[in-house]
mmCIF file of C-alpha atoms in Angstrom:
data_model
loop_
_atom_site.group_PDB
_atom_site.id
_atom_site.type_symbol
_atom_site.label_atom_id
_atom_site.label_comp_id
_atom_site.label_asym_id
_atom_site.label_seq_id
_atom_site.Cartn_x
_atom_site.Cartn_y
_atom_site.Cartn_z
ATOM 1 C CA MET A 1 18.125 -0.603 -2.700
ATOM 2 C CA LEU A 2 17.391 -2.122 -0.133
ATOM 3 C CA GLY A 3 19.391 -0.545 3.009
ATOM 4 C CA ASN A 4 19.562 -1.627 6.834
ATOM 5 C CA ASN A 5 17.845 -4.805 7.294
ATOM 6 C CA SER A 6 17.349 -5.513 11.326
ATOM 7 C CA THR A 7 15.692 -8.631 12.641
ATOM 8 C CA SER A 8 13.738 -9.293 16.472
ATOM 9 C CA MET A 9 11.801 -12.478 16.787
ATOM 10 C CA LYS A 10 9.232 -11.248 15.696
ATOM 11 C CA THR A 11 9.422 -7.703 13.361
ATOM 12 C CA ASN A 12 11.561 -7.808 10.097
ATOM 13 C CA TYR A 13 12.521 -4.726 8.523
ATOM 14 C CA GLN A 14 14.476 -3.126 5.288
ATOM 15 C CA ILE A 15 14.517 0.919 4.896
ATOM 16 C CA ARG A 16 14.890 2.156 1.145
ATOM 17 C CA TYR A 17 16.022 4.720 0.146
ATOM 18 C CA SER A 18 14.903 7.429 -2.340
ATOM 19 C CA SER A 19 15.853 7.320 -6.001
ATOM 20 C CA ASN A 20 16.513 9.873 -8.467
ATOM 21 C CA PRO A 21 14.132 9.311 -11.762
ATOM 22 C CA ALA A 22 17.612 9.890 -13.712
ATOM 23 C CA ASP A 23 19.494 7.004 -12.002
ATOM 24 C CA ALA A 24 16.092 5.194 -12.256
ATOM 25 C CA ARG A 25 15.743 5.297 -15.737
ATOM 26 C CA HIS A 26 19.290 2.768 -15.989
ATOM 27 C CA TYR A 27 18.306 0.038 -13.515
ATOM 28 C CA ASP A 28 17.974 -3.009 -14.687
ATOM 29 C CA THR A 29 15.328 -5.177 -13.335
ATOM 30 C CA GLN A 30 16.556 -6.909 -10.343
ATOM 31 C CA ARG A 31 18.054 -2.758 -9.661
ATOM 32 C CA LEU A 32 14.099 -2.091 -10.000
ATOM 33 C CA ARG A 33 12.451 -4.657 -7.884
ATOM 34 C CA SER A 34 15.310 -4.842 -4.803
ATOM 35 C CA GLU A 35 14.506 -1.218 -5.158
ATOM 36 C CA PHE A 36 10.300 -0.740 -5.243
ATOM 37 C CA LEU A 37 8.993 -4.369 -4.565
ATOM 38 C CA ILE A 38 8.021 -5.759 -1.733
ATOM 39 C CA GLU A 39 7.827 -9.436 -2.441
ATOM 40 C CA LYS A 40 7.196 -10.730 1.474
ATOM 41 C CA LEU A 41 5.022 -9.163 3.605
ATOM 42 C CA PHE A 42 3.094 -12.225 5.252
ATOM 43 C CA ALA A 43 4.695 -15.509 7.069
ATOM 44 C CA ALA A 44 3.314 -17.145 10.100
ATOM 45 C CA ASP A 45 3.586 -14.859 13.656
ATOM 46 C CA GLU A 46 5.609 -12.435 11.526
ATOM 47 C CA ALA A 47 5.679 -8.772 10.809
ATOM 48 C CA ASN A 48 7.377 -7.227 7.729
ATOM 49 C CA MET A 49 7.672 -3.620 7.041
ATOM 50 C CA VAL A 50 9.798 -1.987 4.229
ATOM 51 C CA TYR A 51 10.487 1.940 5.683
ATOM 52 C CA SER A 52 10.650 3.749 2.528
ATOM 53 C CA MET A 53 12.240 6.884 2.597
ATOM 54 C CA HIS A 54 9.343 8.665 0.061
ATOM 55 C CA ASP A 55 7.555 10.655 1.995
ATOM 56 C CA ARG A 56 8.062 8.247 4.952
ATOM 57 C CA MET A 57 5.029 5.308 4.513
ATOM 58 C CA ILE A 58 6.208 1.916 6.168
ATOM 59 C CA VAL A 59 4.043 -0.806 3.780
ATOM 60 C CA GLY A 60 4.340 -3.851 5.772
ATOM 61 C CA GLY A 61 1.791 -6.894 6.601
ATOM 62 C CA LEU A 62 1.545 -8.752 9.732
ATOM 63 C CA MET A 63 -0.506 -12.481 10.061
ATOM 64 C CA PRO A 64 -0.895 -13.523 13.515
ATOM 65 C CA VAL A 65 -1.406 -17.975 13.142
ATOM 66 C CA SER A 66 -0.043 -19.351 16.922
ATOM 67 C CA GLU A 67 -0.530 -15.681 18.770
ATOM 68 C CA GLN A 68 -0.882 -12.994 18.389
ATOM 69 C CA LEU A 69 1.003 -10.019 17.287
ATOM 70 C CA ARG A 70 2.264 -6.831 18.718
ATOM 71 C CA LEU A 71 3.108 -3.359 16.364
ATOM 72 C CA GLU A 72 6.236 -2.922 17.317
ATOM 73 C CA VAL A 73 8.311 0.100 16.668
ATOM 74 C CA ILE A 74 10.915 -0.515 14.845
ATOM 75 C CA ASP A 75 14.234 1.579 14.741
ATOM 76 C CA PRO A 76 14.354 3.754 12.435
ATOM 77 C CA LEU A 77 11.870 5.578 13.918
ATOM 78 C CA LYS A 78 13.628 6.590 17.870
ATOM 79 C CA SER A 79 10.677 6.395 19.445
ATOM 80 C CA GLU A 80 9.074 5.199 21.900
ATOM 81 C CA PHE A 81 5.958 3.328 20.350
ATOM 82 C CA PHE A 82 4.941 2.649 16.859
ATOM 83 C CA THR A 83 2.569 5.508 16.249
ATOM 84 C CA GLU A 84 3.589 7.586 18.243
ATOM 85 C CA ARG A 85 4.225 10.562 15.096
ATOM 86 C CA ARG A 86 1.897 7.908 12.648
ATOM 87 C CA GLU A 87 -0.683 7.459 11.485
ATOM 88 C CA VAL A 88 -1.690 3.701 10.610
ATOM 89 C CA GLY A 89 -4.632 2.248 7.684
ATOM 90 C CA ILE A 90 -5.274 -1.233 7.959
ATOM 91 C CA PHE A 91 -6.567 -3.623 5.148
ATOM 92 C CA ASN A 92 -7.637 -7.186 6.401
ATOM 93 C CA VAL A 93 -7.115 -9.250 3.317
ATOM 94 C CA GLY A 94 -7.207 -12.774 4.890
ATOM 95 C CA GLY A 95 -9.492 -15.090 7.842
ATOM 96 C CA SER A 96 -10.664 -13.279 10.123
ATOM 97 C CA GLY A 97 -9.433 -11.203 13.032
ATOM 98 C CA SER A 98 -9.408 -8.278 15.279
ATOM 99 C CA VAL A 99 -7.259 -5.409 15.672
ATOM 100 C CA THR A 100 -6.773 -4.469 20.071
ATOM 101 C CA VAL A 101 -6.008 -0.708 19.961
ATOM 102 C CA GLY A 102 -5.520 0.663 23.445
ATOM 103 C CA GLY A 103 -7.407 -1.845 24.544
ATOM 104 C CA GLU A 104 -10.716 -1.327 22.748
ATOM 105 C CA VAL A 105 -11.170 -4.388 19.289
ATOM 106 C CA PHE A 106 -12.191 -4.063 16.370
ATOM 107 C CA ARG A 107 -13.503 -6.852 14.220
ATOM 108 C CA LEU A 108 -12.175 -6.623 10.612
ATOM 109 C CA GLY A 109 -13.616 -9.373 7.899
ATOM 110 C CA PHE A 110 -11.671 -9.861 4.621
ATOM 111 C CA LYS A 111 -11.914 -7.072 2.760
ATOM 112 C CA GLU A 112 -12.277 -4.131 6.055
ATOM 113 C CA ALA A 113 -10.041 -1.810 7.650
ATOM 114 C CA LEU A 114 -9.214 0.580 10.068
ATOM 115 C CA TYR A 115 -7.707 4.051 10.911
ATOM 116 C CA VAL A 116 -5.217 4.126 13.705
ATOM 117 C CA GLY A 117 -4.486 7.430 14.428
ATOM 118 C CA ARG A 118 -1.186 9.095 16.761
ATOM 119 C CA GLY A 119 -0.579 8.270 20.169
ATOM 120 C CA SER A 120 -2.787 4.351 20.765
ATOM 121 C CA ARG A 121 0.478 2.464 21.974
ATOM 122 C CA ASP A 122 -0.591 -0.307 21.981
ATOM 123 C CA VAL A 123 -1.868 -1.796 18.966
ATOM 124 C CA PHE A 124 -2.419 -6.361 18.625
ATOM 125 C CA PHE A 125 -3.508 -7.873 16.197
ATOM 126 C CA ALA A 126 -5.478 -11.852 15.919
ATOM 127 C CA SER A 127 -6.695 -14.101 14.253
ATOM 128 C CA ASP A 128 -10.684 -15.776 14.471
ATOM 129 C CA ASP A 129 -8.957 -18.928 13.116
ATOM 130 C CA ALA A 130 -5.282 -20.378 12.634
ATOM 131 C CA ALA A 131 -5.855 -22.402 10.039
ATOM 132 C CA ASN A 132 -7.756 -19.562 7.645
ATOM 133 C CA PRO A 133 -6.115 -16.746 9.733
ATOM 134 C CA ALA A 134 -6.391 -12.671 9.096
ATOM 135 C CA LYS A 135 -3.600 -11.145 6.702
ATOM 136 C CA PHE A 136 -2.923 -7.712 7.508
ATOM 137 C CA TYR A 137 -1.345 -5.760 5.036
ATOM 138 C CA PHE A 138 -0.949 -1.415 6.367
ATOM 139 C CA ASN A 139 0.143 1.196 5.194
ATOM 140 C CA SER A 140 2.519 3.770 7.778
ATOM 141 C CA THR A 141 2.741 7.821 7.200
ATOM 142 C CA THR A 142 3.683 10.673 9.778
ATOM 143 C CA ALA A 143 0.709 12.870 11.645
ATOM 144 C CA HIS A 144 1.015 15.993 13.054
ATOM 145 C CA ALA A 145 -2.540 15.533 14.353
ATOM 146 C CA GLU A 146 -4.403 13.146 16.691
ATOM 147 C CA TYR A 147 -7.805 11.591 14.574
ATOM 148 C CA PRO A 148 -9.763 8.435 16.420
ATOM 149 C CA CYS A 149 -10.021 5.277 15.765
ATOM 150 C CA ARG A 150 -12.446 3.638 13.944
ATOM 151 C CA LYS A 151 -13.274 0.855 10.923
ATOM 152 C CA ILE A 152 -14.286 1.617 7.331
ATOM 153 C CA THR A 153 -16.779 -1.593 5.562
ATOM 154 C CA LYS A 154 -17.174 -1.264 1.769
ATOM 155 C CA GLY A 155 -20.800 0.115 2.883
ATOM 156 C CA ASP A 156 -18.648 3.341 4.444
ATOM 157 C CA ALA A 157 -16.940 4.024 0.805
ATOM 158 C CA VAL A 158 -16.363 6.707 -1.596
ATOM 159 C CA VAL A 159 -17.166 4.419 -4.600
ATOM 160 C CA ALA A 160 -16.364 5.078 -7.837
ATOM 161 C CA HIS A 161 -17.812 2.636 -10.901
ATOM 162 C CA MET A 162 -14.825 3.400 -14.459
ATOM 163 C CA GLY A 163 -13.784 2.090 -17.087
ATOM 164 C CA SER A 164 -15.763 -0.979 -19.143
ATOM 165 C CA LEU A 165 -15.269 -4.251 -19.845
ATOM 166 C CA GLU A 166 -15.442 -3.503 -24.028
ATOM 167 C CA MET A 167 -11.802 -1.295 -22.667
ATOM 168 C CA SER A 168 -10.982 -4.301 -20.671
ATOM 169 C CA ASN A 169 -10.824 -2.040 -16.910
ATOM 170 C CA GLU A 170 -14.145 -2.079 -15.716
ATOM 171 C CA ARG A 171 -13.460 -1.410 -12.163
ATOM 172 C CA ASN A 172 -14.854 -0.204 -9.190
ATOM 173 C CA ILE A 173 -12.433 2.158 -6.963
ATOM 174 C CA ASN A 174 -13.652 1.530 -3.288
ATOM 175 C CA LYS A 175 -11.845 5.351 -1.250
ATOM 176 C CA MET A 176 -12.318 4.090 2.135
ATOM 177 C CA LEU A 177 -9.286 5.968 4.887
ATOM 178 C CA VAL A 178 -9.894 8.735 2.679
ATOM 179 C CA ASN A 179 -11.288 12.879 3.724
ATOM 180 C CA GLN A 180 -14.417 11.747 2.665
ATOM 181 C CA VAL A 181 -15.289 9.772 5.139
ATOM 182 C CA LEU A 182 -13.050 10.215 8.402
ATOM 183 C CA PRO A 183 -10.218 12.493 9.244
ATOM 184 C CA THR A 184 -6.711 11.462 8.628
ATOM 185 C CA CYS A 185 -3.275 13.930 8.450
ATOM 186 C CA GLN A 186 -2.335 12.626 5.451
ATOM 187 C CA LEU A 187 -2.834 8.962 4.430
ATOM 188 C CA GLN A 188 -4.969 7.762 1.802
ATOM 189 C CA MET A 189 -5.857 3.799 0.968
ATOM 190 C CA GLY A 190 -8.399 2.076 -0.603
ATOM 191 C CA MET A 191 -8.995 -0.780 -2.597
ATOM 192 C CA THR A 192 -9.828 -1.071 -6.316
ATOM 193 C CA GLU A 193 -11.491 -4.786 -7.707
ATOM 194 C CA LEU A 194 -11.426 -5.078 -11.068
ATOM 195 C CA GLN A 195 -14.071 -6.989 -12.584
ATOM 196 C CA PRO A 196 -14.088 -10.654 -14.623
ATOM 197 C CA GLY A 197 -12.354 -9.811 -18.175
ATOM 198 C CA SER A 198 -10.683 -6.141 -17.098
ATOM 199 C CA VAL A 199 -7.310 -6.384 -16.319
ATOM 200 C CA TRP A 200 -6.107 -2.559 -17.036
ATOM 201 C CA ASN A 201 -6.128 -0.705 -13.590
ATOM 202 C CA THR A 202 -4.992 3.295 -13.552
ATOM 203 C CA MET A 203 -4.616 3.635 -18.114
ATOM 204 C CA PRO A 204 -4.467 5.980 -18.848
ATOM 205 C CA ALA A 205 -1.558 6.848 -16.681
ATOM 206 C CA HIS A 206 -1.587 9.590 -14.120
ATOM 207 C CA VAL A 207 1.466 11.537 -11.189
ATOM 208 C CA HIS A 208 0.565 13.290 -8.806
ATOM 209 C CA SER A 209 4.329 14.924 -7.555
ATOM 210 C CA ARG A 210 2.694 15.517 -4.518
ATOM 211 C CA ARG A 211 1.879 12.358 -2.662
ATOM 212 C CA MET A 212 3.839 8.938 -3.417
ATOM 213 C CA GLU A 213 2.210 5.924 -3.487
ATOM 214 C CA ALA A 214 2.261 2.572 -2.618
ATOM 215 C CA TYR A 215 -0.130 -1.017 -4.190
ATOM 216 C CA PHE A 216 -0.754 -4.175 -3.347
ATOM 217 C CA TYR A 217 -2.295 -6.982 -5.790
ATOM 218 C CA PHE A 218 -4.904 -9.906 -3.992
ATOM 219 C CA GLU A 219 -7.329 -11.525 -5.161
ATOM 220 C CA LEU A 220 -4.959 -12.790 -8.681
ATOM 221 C CA PRO A 221 -5.538 -16.902 -8.732
ATOM 222 C CA ALA A 222 -1.473 -19.262 -8.974
ATOM 223 C CA GLY A 223 0.055 -19.035 -12.125
ATOM 224 C CA GLN A 224 -1.164 -15.520 -12.761
ATOM 225 C CA ALA A 225 0.917 -12.345 -12.772
ATOM 226 C CA VAL A 226 0.434 -8.668 -12.577
ATOM 227 C CA CYS A 227 2.718 -6.370 -14.991
ATOM 228 C CA HIS A 228 3.175 -2.786 -13.006
ATOM 229 C CA LEU A 229 3.681 -0.063 -14.981
ATOM 230 C CA MET A 230 6.729 2.203 -13.492
ATOM 231 C CA GLY A 231 8.768 5.151 -14.285
ATOM 232 C CA GLU A 232 8.390 8.501 -15.501
ATOM 233 C CA PRO A 233 5.987 9.460 -19.206
ATOM 234 C CA GLN A 234 8.170 9.490 -20.966
ATOM 235 C CA GLU A 235 10.539 6.240 -19.822
ATOM 236 C CA THR A 236 8.275 3.644 -18.523
ATOM 237 C CA ARG A 237 9.324 0.533 -17.394
ATOM 238 C CA HIS A 238 7.533 -2.507 -15.706
ATOM 239 C CA ILE A 239 8.121 -5.247 -13.019
ATOM 240 C CA TRP A 240 6.583 -8.663 -13.242
ATOM 241 C CA MET A 241 4.792 -9.160 -9.458
ATOM 242 C CA HIS A 242 2.450 -12.064 -8.086
ATOM 243 C CA GLY A 243 -0.066 -11.785 -5.584
ATOM 244 C CA GLU A 244 0.484 -10.294 -1.778
ATOM 245 C CA GLN A 245 3.058 -8.412 -3.149
ATOM 246 C CA ALA A 246 3.589 -4.461 -3.041
ATOM 247 C CA VAL A 247 5.705 -1.850 -5.286
ATOM 248 C CA ILE A 248 6.578 1.506 -4.034
ATOM 249 C CA SER A 249 5.705 4.544 -6.454
ATOM 250 C CA PRO A 250 7.569 7.551 -6.178
ATOM 251 C CA GLU A 251 5.920 10.324 -6.651
ATOM 252 C CA TRP A 252 7.895 11.255 -10.590
ATOM 253 C CA SER A 253 5.927 8.043 -11.054
ATOM 254 C CA ILE A 254 3.279 6.255 -13.079
ATOM 255 C CA HIS A 255 1.081 3.856 -11.186
ATOM 256 C CA SER A 256 -0.511 1.099 -13.891
ATOM 257 C CA ALA A 257 -0.872 -2.687 -14.310
ATOM 258 C CA ALA A 258 -2.132 -5.097 -16.423
ATOM 259 C CA ALA A 259 -2.190 -8.672 -15.795
ATOM 260 C CA THR A 260 -3.468 -12.156 -16.674
ATOM 261 C CA HIS A 261 -5.883 -12.325 -14.181
ATOM 262 C CA ASN A 262 -8.329 -9.845 -13.114
ATOM 263 C CA TYR A 263 -7.160 -9.134 -9.068
ATOM 264 C CA THR A 264 -8.203 -6.205 -7.007
ATOM 265 C CA PHE A 265 -5.508 -3.536 -5.129
ATOM 266 C CA ILE A 266 -4.747 -1.133 -2.803
ATOM 267 C CA TRP A 267 -3.198 1.475 -2.566
ATOM 268 C CA GLY A 268 -2.169 4.163 0.398
ATOM 269 C CA MET A 269 -0.347 7.462 -0.601
ATOM 270 C CA GLY A 270 1.223 10.601 1.359
ATOM 271 C CA GLY A 271 2.693 13.121 0.759
ATOM 272 C CA GLU A 272 1.967 16.761 0.478
ATOM 273 C CA ASN A 273 -2.117 17.771 0.523
ATOM 274 C CA LEU A 274 -5.107 14.753 1.229
ATOM 275 C CA ASP A 275 -6.757 15.440 -2.563
ATOM 276 C CA TYR A 276 -7.493 13.011 -4.927
ATOM 277 C CA GLY A 277 -8.312 14.321 -7.292
ATOM 278 C CA ASP A 278 -4.730 15.589 -7.464
ATOM 279 C CA GLN A 279 -3.582 14.408 -10.719
ATOM 280 C CA ASP A 280 -1.295 14.859 -13.638
ATOM 281 C CA PHE A 281 -2.558 12.488 -16.334
ATOM 282 C CA TYR A 282 -1.084 11.627 -19.635
ATOM 283 C CA GLU A 283 -2.234 10.377 -22.576
ATOM 284 C CA ILE A 284 -2.141 6.714 -23.827
ATOM 285 C CA THR A 285 -0.707 7.471 -26.853
ATOM 286 C CA ASP A 286 2.585 9.792 -25.714
ATOM 287 C CA LEU A 287 3.599 6.668 -22.835
ATOM 288 C CA ARG A 288 6.605 5.689 -24.233
#
């Protein structure tokens, strides 16, 4: 359910509270959407965020057009600046732009990422071209140590090619902000690209009660949609989504999808460990 909402001149945020799976199985469509779906991430010269009580992950988007935007602290953090106790993973899913961290400029092209470590007081976002603005999607989790900022491209990623066209799930999993590539406290992020003709992701499905997750879907043409699957394996639910929307996946929930077209999605995790392979799988035939 939506929690307290607040708006400053540039930064908008919502609070989403944790949910019990025994309660979630009774949610209707609108309740599912209000609890887990993030419909609006990008608006001109705004920062939009959702603070989730699931492992206290923040999911957000910034789209600088006519001016640069600052990563402003929001009231629930009760901190002097945003990254006082947090780390941030950023992906550019729009036109070229830059992120300036403590005076150091990192240029990000389409599908390039940046890790921002704890303690980076001044973080600013800018687009190179107002007619084709950058769109900075980010996840942020609490951090217990400071690690250096670093730009990561697909060339730096650990890539896993999985699935097949025959199974409608041929895809490349680009593990980018993960501990095999660079040090982080608890945040892990990556980008999965489905090949033309493939529509399924994360199937067979799994859960990992040690970590929550967020999915951001993009590169989905107008007029197409994603059917995101969630819920306990024996009590599944679905949410229909459009491009450039995100969804929160609780620790107890599967996180899978099929769409009416191939697409790309960014996954982000936070919680108990940094073990990407720590997953409890379920057979396709066992899902209900």
